[in-house]
CSV table of C-alpha atoms in Angstrom, one decimal:
chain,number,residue,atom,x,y,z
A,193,UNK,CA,-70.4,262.7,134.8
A,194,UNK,CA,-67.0,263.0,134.2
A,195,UNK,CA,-65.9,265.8,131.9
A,196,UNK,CA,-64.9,264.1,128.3
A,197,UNK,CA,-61.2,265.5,128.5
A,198,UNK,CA,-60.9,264.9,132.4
A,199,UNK,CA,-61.5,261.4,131.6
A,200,UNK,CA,-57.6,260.7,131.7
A,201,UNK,CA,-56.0,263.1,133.5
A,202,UNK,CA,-52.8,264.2,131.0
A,203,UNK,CA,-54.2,265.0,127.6
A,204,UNK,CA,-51.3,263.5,126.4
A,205,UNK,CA,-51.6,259.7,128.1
A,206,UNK,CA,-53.4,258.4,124.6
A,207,UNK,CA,-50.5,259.2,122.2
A,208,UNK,CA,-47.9,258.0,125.4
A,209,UNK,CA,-49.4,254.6,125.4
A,210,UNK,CA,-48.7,253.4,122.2
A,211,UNK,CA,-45.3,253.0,123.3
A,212,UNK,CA,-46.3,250.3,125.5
A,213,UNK,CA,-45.5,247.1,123.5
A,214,UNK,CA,-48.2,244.2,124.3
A,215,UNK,CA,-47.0,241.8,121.4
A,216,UNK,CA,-49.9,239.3,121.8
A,217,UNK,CA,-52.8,239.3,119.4
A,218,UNK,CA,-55.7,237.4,119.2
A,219,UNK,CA,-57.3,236.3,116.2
A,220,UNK,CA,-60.9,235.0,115.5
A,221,UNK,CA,-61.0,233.6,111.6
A,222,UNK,CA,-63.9,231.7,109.4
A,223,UNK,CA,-60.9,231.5,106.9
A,224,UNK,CA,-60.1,228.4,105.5
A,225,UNK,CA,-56.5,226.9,106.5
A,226,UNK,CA,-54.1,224.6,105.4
A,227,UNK,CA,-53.8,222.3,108.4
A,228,UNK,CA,-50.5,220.9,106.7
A,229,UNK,CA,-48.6,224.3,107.0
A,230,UNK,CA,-48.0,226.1,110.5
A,231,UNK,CA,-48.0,229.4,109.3
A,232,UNK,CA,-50.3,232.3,109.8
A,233,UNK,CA,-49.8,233.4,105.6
A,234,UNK,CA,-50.7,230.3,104.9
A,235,UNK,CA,-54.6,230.8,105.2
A,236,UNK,CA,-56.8,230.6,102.0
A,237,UNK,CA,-58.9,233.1,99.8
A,238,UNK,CA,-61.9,231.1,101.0
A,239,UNK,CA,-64.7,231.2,103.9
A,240,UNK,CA,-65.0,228.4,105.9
A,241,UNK,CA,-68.5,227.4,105.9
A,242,UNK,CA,-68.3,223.6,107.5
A,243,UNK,CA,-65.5,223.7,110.2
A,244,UNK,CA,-65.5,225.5,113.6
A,245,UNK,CA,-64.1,229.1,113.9
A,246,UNK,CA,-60.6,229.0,114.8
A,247,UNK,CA,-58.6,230.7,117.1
A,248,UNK,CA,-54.9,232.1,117.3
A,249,UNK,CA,-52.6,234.2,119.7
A,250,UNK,CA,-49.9,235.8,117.5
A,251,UNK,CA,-46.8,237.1,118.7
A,252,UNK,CA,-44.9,239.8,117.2
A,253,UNK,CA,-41.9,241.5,117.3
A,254,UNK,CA,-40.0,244.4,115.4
A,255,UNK,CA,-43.0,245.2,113.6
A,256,UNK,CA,-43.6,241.4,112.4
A,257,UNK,CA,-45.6,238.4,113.2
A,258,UNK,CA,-43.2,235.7,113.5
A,259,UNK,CA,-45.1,232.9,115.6
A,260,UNK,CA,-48.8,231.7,116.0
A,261,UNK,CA,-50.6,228.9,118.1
A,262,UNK,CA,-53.6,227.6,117.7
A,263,UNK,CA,-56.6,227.1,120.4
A,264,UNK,CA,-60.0,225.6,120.9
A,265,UNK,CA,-62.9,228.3,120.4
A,266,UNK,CA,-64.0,227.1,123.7
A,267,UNK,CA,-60.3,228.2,125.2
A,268,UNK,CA,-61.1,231.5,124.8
A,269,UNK,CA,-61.1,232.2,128.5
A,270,UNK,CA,-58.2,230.6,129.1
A,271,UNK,CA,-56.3,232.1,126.6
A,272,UNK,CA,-57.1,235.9,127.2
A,273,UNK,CA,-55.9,236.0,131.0
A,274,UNK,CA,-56.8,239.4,131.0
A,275,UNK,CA,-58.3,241.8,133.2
A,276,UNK,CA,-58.3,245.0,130.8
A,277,UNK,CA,-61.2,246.1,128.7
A,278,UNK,CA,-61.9,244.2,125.7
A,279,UNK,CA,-62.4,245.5,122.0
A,280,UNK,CA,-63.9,243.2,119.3
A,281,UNK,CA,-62.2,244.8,115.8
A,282,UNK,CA,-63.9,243.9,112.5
A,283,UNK,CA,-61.7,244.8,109.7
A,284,UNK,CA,-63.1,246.4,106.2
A,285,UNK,CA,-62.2,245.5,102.7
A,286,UNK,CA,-59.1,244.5,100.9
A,287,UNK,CA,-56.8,242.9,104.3
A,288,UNK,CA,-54.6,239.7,104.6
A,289,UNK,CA,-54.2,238.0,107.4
A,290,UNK,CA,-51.2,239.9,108.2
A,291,UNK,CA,-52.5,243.0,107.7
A,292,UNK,CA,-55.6,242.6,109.9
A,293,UNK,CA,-53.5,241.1,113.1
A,294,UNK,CA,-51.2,244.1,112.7
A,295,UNK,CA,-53.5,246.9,112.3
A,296,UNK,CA,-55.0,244.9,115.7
A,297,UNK,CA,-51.9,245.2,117.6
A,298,UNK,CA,-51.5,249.1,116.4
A,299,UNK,CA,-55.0,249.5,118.0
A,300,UNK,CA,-54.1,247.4,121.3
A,301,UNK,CA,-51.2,249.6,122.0
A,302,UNK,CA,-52.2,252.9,120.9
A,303,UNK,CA,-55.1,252.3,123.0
A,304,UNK,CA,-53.9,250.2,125.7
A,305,UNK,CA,-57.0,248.0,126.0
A,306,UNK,CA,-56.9,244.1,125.0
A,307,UNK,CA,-58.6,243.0,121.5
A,308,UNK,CA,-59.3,240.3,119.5
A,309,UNK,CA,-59.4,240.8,115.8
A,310,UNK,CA,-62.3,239.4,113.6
A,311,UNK,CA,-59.9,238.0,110.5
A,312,UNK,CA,-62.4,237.2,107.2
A,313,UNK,CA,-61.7,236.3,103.9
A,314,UNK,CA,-61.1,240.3,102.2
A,315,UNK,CA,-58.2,240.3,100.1
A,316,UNK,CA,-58.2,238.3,96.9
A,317,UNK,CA,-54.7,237.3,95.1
A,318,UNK,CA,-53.9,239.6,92.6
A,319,UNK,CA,-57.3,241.5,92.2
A,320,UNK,CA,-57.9,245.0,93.9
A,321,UNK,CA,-60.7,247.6,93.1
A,322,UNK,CA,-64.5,246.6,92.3
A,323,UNK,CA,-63.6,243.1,91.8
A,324,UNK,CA,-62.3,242.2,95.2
A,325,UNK,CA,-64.6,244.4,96.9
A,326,UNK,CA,-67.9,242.6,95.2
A,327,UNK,CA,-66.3,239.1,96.6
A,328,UNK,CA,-65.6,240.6,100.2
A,329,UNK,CA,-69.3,241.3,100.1
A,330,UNK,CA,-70.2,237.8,99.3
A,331,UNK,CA,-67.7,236.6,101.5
A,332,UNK,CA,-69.5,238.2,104.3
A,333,UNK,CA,-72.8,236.6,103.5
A,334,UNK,CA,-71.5,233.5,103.2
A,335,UNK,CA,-70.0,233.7,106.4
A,336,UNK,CA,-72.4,235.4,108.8
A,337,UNK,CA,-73.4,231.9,110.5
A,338,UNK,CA,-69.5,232.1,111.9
A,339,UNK,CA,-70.3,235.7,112.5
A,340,UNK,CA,-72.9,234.5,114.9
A,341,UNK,CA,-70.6,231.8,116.4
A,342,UNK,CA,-68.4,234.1,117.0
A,343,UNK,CA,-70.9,237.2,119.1
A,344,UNK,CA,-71.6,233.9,121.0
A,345,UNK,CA,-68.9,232.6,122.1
A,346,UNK,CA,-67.6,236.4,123.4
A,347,UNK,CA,-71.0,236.0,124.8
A,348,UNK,CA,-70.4,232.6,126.9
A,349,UNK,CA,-66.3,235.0,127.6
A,350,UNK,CA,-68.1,237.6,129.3
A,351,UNK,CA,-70.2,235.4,131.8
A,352,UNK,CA,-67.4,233.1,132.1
A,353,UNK,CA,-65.3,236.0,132.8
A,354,UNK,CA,-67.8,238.0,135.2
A,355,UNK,CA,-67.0,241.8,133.4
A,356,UNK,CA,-69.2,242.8,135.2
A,357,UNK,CA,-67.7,242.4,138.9
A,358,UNK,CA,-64.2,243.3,137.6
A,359,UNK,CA,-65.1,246.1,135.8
A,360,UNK,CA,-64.3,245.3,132.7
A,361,UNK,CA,-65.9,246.7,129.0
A,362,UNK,CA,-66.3,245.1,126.3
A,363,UNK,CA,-67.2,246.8,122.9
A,364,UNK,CA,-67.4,246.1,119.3
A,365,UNK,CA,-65.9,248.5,116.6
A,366,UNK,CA,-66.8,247.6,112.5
A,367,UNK,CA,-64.8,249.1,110.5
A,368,UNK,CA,-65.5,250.5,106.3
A,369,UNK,CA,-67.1,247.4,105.0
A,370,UNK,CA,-67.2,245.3,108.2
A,371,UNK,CA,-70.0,246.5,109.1
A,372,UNK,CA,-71.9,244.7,106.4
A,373,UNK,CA,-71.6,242.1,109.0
A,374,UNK,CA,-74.2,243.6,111.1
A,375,UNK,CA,-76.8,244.5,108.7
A,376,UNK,CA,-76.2,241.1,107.3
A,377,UNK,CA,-77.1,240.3,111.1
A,378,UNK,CA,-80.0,242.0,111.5
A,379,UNK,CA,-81.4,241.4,108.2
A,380,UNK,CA,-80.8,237.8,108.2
A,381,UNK,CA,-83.0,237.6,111.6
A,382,UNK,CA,-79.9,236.1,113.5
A,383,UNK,CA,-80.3,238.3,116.7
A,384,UNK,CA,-81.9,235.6,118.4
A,385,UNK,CA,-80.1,234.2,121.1
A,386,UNK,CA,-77.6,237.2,121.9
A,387,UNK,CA,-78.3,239.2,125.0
A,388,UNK,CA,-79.5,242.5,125.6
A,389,UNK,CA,-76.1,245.1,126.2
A,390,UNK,CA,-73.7,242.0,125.4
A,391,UNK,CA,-71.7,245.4,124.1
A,392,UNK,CA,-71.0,248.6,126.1
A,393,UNK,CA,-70.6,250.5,122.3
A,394,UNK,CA,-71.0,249.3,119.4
A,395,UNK,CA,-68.9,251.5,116.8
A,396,UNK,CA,-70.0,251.8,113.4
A,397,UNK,CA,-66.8,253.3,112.4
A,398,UNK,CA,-66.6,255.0,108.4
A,399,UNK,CA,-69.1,252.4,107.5
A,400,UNK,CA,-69.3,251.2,103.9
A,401,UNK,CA,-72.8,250.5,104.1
A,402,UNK,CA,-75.8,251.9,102.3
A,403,UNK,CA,-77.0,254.9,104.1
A,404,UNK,CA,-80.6,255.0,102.8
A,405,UNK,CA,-83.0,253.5,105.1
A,406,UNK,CA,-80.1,252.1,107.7
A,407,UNK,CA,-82.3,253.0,110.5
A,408,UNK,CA,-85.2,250.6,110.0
A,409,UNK,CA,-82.6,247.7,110.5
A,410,UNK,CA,-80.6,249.2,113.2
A,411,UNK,CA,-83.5,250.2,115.1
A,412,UNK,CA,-83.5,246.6,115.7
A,413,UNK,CA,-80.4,246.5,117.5
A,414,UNK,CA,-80.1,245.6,121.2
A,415,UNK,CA,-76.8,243.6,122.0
A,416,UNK,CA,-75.4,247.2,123.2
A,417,UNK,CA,-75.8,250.1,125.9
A,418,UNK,CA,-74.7,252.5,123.2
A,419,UNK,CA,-74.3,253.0,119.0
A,420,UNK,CA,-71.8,254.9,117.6
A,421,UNK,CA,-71.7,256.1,114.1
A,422,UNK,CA,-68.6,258.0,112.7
A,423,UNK,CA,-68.5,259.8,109.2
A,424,UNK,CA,-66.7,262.0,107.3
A,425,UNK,CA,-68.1,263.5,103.9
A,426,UNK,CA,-65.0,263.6,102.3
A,427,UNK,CA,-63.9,259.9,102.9
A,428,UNK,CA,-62.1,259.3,100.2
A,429,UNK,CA,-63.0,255.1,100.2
A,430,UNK,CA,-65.9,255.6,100.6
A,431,UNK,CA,-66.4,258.2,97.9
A,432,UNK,CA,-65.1,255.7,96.0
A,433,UNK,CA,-67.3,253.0,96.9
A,434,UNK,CA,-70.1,255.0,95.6
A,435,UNK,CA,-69.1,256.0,92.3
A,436,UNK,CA,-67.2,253.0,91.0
A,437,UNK,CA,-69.5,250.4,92.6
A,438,UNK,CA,-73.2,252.0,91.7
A,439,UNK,CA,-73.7,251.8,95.9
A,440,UNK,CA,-76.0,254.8,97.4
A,441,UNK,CA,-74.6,257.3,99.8
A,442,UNK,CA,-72.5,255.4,102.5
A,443,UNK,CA,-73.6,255.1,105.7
A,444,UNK,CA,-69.9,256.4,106.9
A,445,UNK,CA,-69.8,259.2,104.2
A,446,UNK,CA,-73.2,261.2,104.0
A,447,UNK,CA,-76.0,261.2,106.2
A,448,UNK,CA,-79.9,261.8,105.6
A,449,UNK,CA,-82.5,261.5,107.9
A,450,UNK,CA,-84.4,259.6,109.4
A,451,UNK,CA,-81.6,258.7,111.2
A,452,UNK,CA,-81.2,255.6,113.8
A,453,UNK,CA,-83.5,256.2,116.9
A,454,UNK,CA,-80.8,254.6,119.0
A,455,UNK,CA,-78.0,255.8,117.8
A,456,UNK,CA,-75.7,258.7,118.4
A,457,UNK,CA,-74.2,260.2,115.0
A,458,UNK,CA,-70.5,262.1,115.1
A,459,UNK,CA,-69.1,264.1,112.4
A,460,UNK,CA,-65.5,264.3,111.2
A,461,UNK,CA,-66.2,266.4,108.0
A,462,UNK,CA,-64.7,269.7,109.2
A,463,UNK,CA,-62.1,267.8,111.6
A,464,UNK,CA,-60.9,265.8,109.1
A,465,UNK,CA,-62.4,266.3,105.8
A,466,UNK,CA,-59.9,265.7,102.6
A,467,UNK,CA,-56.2,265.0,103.5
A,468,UNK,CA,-52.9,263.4,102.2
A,469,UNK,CA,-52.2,260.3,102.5
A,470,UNK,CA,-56.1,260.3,101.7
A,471,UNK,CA,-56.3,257.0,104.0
A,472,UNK,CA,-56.0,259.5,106.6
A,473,UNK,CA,-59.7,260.1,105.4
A,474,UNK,CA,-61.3,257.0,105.8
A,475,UNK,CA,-58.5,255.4,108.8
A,476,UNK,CA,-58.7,258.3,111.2
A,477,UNK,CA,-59.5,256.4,114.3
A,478,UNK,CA,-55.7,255.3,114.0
A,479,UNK,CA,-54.3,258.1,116.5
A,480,UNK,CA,-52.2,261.2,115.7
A,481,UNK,CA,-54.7,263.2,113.5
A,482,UNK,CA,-55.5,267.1,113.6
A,483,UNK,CA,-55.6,267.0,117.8
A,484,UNK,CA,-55.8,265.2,121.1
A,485,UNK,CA,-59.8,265.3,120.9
A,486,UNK,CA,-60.0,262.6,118.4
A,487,UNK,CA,-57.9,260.4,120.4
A,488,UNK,CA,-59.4,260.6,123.3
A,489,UNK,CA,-62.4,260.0,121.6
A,490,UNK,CA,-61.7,257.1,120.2
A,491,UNK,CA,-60.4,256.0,123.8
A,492,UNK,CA,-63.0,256.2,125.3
A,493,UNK,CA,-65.5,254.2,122.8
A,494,UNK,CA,-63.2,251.5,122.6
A,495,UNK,CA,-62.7,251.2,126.3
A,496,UNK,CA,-66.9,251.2,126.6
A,497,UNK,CA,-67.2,254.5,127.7
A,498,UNK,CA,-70.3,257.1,127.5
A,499,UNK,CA,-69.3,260.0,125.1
A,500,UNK,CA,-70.3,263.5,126.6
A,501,UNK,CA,-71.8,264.8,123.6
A,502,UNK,CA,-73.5,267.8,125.4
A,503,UNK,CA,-69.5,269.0,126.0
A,504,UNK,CA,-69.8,271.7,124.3
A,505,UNK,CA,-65.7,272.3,123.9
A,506,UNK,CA,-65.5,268.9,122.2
A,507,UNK,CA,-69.1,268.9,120.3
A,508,UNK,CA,-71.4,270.7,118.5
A,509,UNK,CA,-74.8,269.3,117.6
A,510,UNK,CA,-75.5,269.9,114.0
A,511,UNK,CA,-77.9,272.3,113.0
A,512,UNK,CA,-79.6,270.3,110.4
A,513,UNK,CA,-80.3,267.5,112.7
A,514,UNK,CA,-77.5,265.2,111.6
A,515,UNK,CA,-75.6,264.6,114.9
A,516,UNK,CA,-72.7,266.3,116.1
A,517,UNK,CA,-69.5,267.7,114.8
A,518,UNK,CA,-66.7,266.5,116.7
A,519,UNK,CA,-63.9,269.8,117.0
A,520,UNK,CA,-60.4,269.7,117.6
A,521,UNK,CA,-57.9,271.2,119.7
């Protein structure tokens, strides 16, 4: 296997692609939309439980979205004329439309990989804290059927597209309370009818799920070669979630065992721990942070990669059986 770091061959390649400028975004959205306005702020506060998913390329430019079209579900293939590796982004808590398809495109570039953004219904008008984050919950349950629809139709992409011949990963990454989606999944017995290793990773990334007893539902998991579960004791969201919302210990915050049998726990306490601006806690797959290593990291989940967690210059398995710390440089 190739060493972790050797993976690209200047350490510095990660933080020198986000000044490539791929301007296209895709968007997948069980929001409801006013057909009679053309554009993208113009989606409701609501999920869309009756009509078919939609689908949007946005353009940007300067920092802004200023154009969108919209396309058939079943134009997917068409549309991303593509042959790079693919990252399926699930947003967390508290995000417009806006903010989602431009957190996307920060992803795409730092990252250089192609992604479609997962846009749901997150950000209520004028309401922040426990409130909004209570709704985003519900919102998620009452749209996990699109969920579905959606992990299909990337499904009917990849043999349409043949990844396989060309190459090409795909992977999912959930972020804070996106990965409710996938509990909801599993929970909801709604795995039927998705393939075994439809994912290369699937990234449960500063999850704002309940840690206790996570493994008995994502034991279940099979639509991926690889889990991947990042968390930070410290996460300042997260934190938060738990004391101001009555939730247990997050999944992305603080571990206990037993842990997931399939799954392959990092650490980003003593890499990242408690920082200002205390996003930086929860947000810290977004480049730039404390050293190359987390960079590359992230670079090489998101393009489907196997992490080398028995690297011991970039790891360090945990001595009470929690995983591995993840070091910087």
């Amino acid at each position: 296997m190739i060493p972790f770091l050797m993976f690209c061959q200047n350490k510095d390649s990660i933080i020198q692609k986000k000044e490539r400028n791929d301007s296209i975004v895709f968007v997948i959205t069980n929001k409801v939309f006013d057909s009679l306005q053309n554009r993208f702020s113009i989606f409701e506060n609501h999920t869309d439980t009756k009509d078919p998913l939609k689908c949007y390329t946005f353009t940007s430019q300067d920092s802004t979205l200023n154009d969108h079209s919209i396309h058939k579900m079943e134009n997917l293939n068409e549309i991303l004329n593509c042959d790079k590796d693919l990252l399926i982004f699930i947003h967390g808590d508290g995000k417009t439309t806006n903010n989602a398809v431009m957190r996307g495109l920060k992803i795409q570039n730092l990252y250089d990989l192609k992604i479609i953004v997962f846009s749901w219904t997150s950000k209520m008008e004028k309401v922040n804290g426990l409130k909004n984050f209570k709704n985003s919950k519900k919102n998620i349950e009452l749209g996990i059927l699109k969920f579905k629809e959606m992990l299909l139709q990337i499904q009917e992409l990849k043999k349409m597209r043949d990844f396989q011949t060309k190459k090409i990963h795909i992977s999912l990454c959930m972020h804070s309370l996106g990965n409710y989606y996938m509990e909801r999944m599993v929970k909801d017995s709604l795995l039927s009818g998705l393939h075994d290793e439809l994912f290369d990773n699937i990234i449960f990334n500063a999850a704002a799920v309940n840690q206790k007893e996570h493994s008995k539902w994502m034991n279940q998991l099979h639509i991926q070669k690889r889990i991947y579960i990042t968390s930070n004791k410290k996460d300042f969201n997260l934190n938060g979630v738990r004391v101001f919302t009555k939730s247990r210990k997050q999944l992305g915050e603080r571990l206990k065992l037993p842990l997931s049998e399939n799954s392959n726990y990092i650490n980003f306490t003593k890499a990242i721990g408690f920082m200002f601006p205390t996003h930086l806690t929860h947000t810290y797959f977004l480049g730039g942070i404390r050293g190359e290593n987390i960079n590359q990291f992230y670079f090489n989940l998101f393009h489907g990669k196997e992490i080398q967690l028995n690297d011991s210059t970039l790891f360090i398995r945990r001595k009470d059986g929690l995983g591995h710390n993840i070091l910087v440089n």
